[in-house]
XYZ file of C-alpha atoms in Angstrom:
101
model
C 60.990 27.178 144.295
C 57.416 26.426 145.306
C 54.375 27.123 143.164
C 53.021 30.117 145.044
C 56.320 31.978 145.042
C 56.707 31.199 141.361
C 53.518 33.118 140.493
C 53.213 35.398 143.524
C 56.703 36.762 143.212
C 57.767 39.204 145.848
C 54.436 39.685 147.630
C 55.198 39.415 151.365
C 51.885 37.690 152.111
C 52.489 35.095 149.392
C 56.042 34.551 150.639
C 54.767 33.954 154.191
C 52.004 31.622 153.020
C 54.452 29.708 150.803
C 56.883 29.310 153.722
C 54.103 28.100 156.012
C 52.822 25.645 153.391
C 56.312 24.168 152.950
C 56.728 23.901 156.725
C 53.163 23.250 157.826
C 53.967 20.337 160.121
C 55.720 22.713 162.537
C 54.793 25.858 164.398
C 57.004 28.931 164.181
C 57.746 32.193 165.944
C 57.231 35.428 164.031
C 61.012 35.791 163.797
C 61.321 32.340 162.212
C 58.464 33.093 159.809
C 60.068 36.353 158.663
C 63.454 34.669 158.204
C 61.982 31.635 156.430
C 59.877 33.805 154.125
C 62.840 36.033 153.313
C 61.216 39.244 154.532
C 62.101 41.670 157.291
C 60.411 41.517 160.677
C 59.118 45.032 160.028
C 57.379 43.853 156.859
C 55.964 40.832 158.681
C 54.553 43.036 161.432
C 52.921 45.268 158.785
C 51.049 42.319 157.240
C 50.469 40.260 160.396
C 46.982 41.594 161.205
C 45.886 40.759 157.658
C 47.187 37.196 158.055
C 45.324 36.834 161.356
C 42.119 38.513 160.168
C 41.962 36.281 157.081
C 42.480 33.234 159.284
C 45.685 32.232 157.519
C 47.668 31.786 160.733
C 46.665 30.561 164.161
C 48.481 30.716 167.457
C 49.388 27.213 168.604
C 51.219 27.733 171.886
C 53.539 29.945 173.867
C 57.177 29.255 174.582
C 58.142 31.638 177.347
C 57.031 35.028 176.061
C 57.144 33.971 172.405
C 53.941 33.020 170.630
C 54.134 30.197 168.119
C 52.027 30.111 164.954
C 51.039 27.626 162.338
C 49.206 27.638 159.021
C 45.453 27.353 159.627
C 44.700 24.381 157.370
C 40.997 24.589 158.288
C 40.691 27.956 156.556
C 39.025 27.847 153.118
C 41.512 30.494 151.942
C 44.473 28.381 153.053
C 42.976 25.293 151.432
C 42.778 27.186 148.127
C 46.372 28.400 148.510
C 47.502 24.796 149.079
C 45.467 23.623 146.098
C 46.981 26.371 143.912
C 50.494 25.643 145.161
C 50.081 21.937 144.373
C 48.681 22.631 140.898
C 51.471 25.059 139.985
C 54.154 22.734 141.353
C 52.727 19.811 139.386
C 52.608 21.892 136.198
C 56.198 23.075 136.765
C 57.377 19.460 137.136
C 55.724 18.576 133.833
C 57.469 21.503 132.116
C 60.822 20.297 133.439
C 60.104 16.775 132.193
C 59.199 18.062 128.728
C 62.369 20.177 128.536
C 64.482 17.183 129.606
C 63.242 15.054 126.700
């Protein structure tokens, strides 16, 4: 489990952001994002405008009629999400190490 999902729980926006952070080297269709984030396409469509308006996702290209999207790593909000995800993941690893001792 990644850091954001660990603290963000079931929030659809956090689940989408966490999926995109884990898979940021690729672009994805909305269907792939919904599936990867573990949410329904209906839920994704409800939050999509928020993701776009906040600059969290950007369209990268079109494949036929499908639009492909990627995490907008230039966004200050996304940079903070990545920073938070890294910090939580690092802390979680330390907890596991302490428990293993």
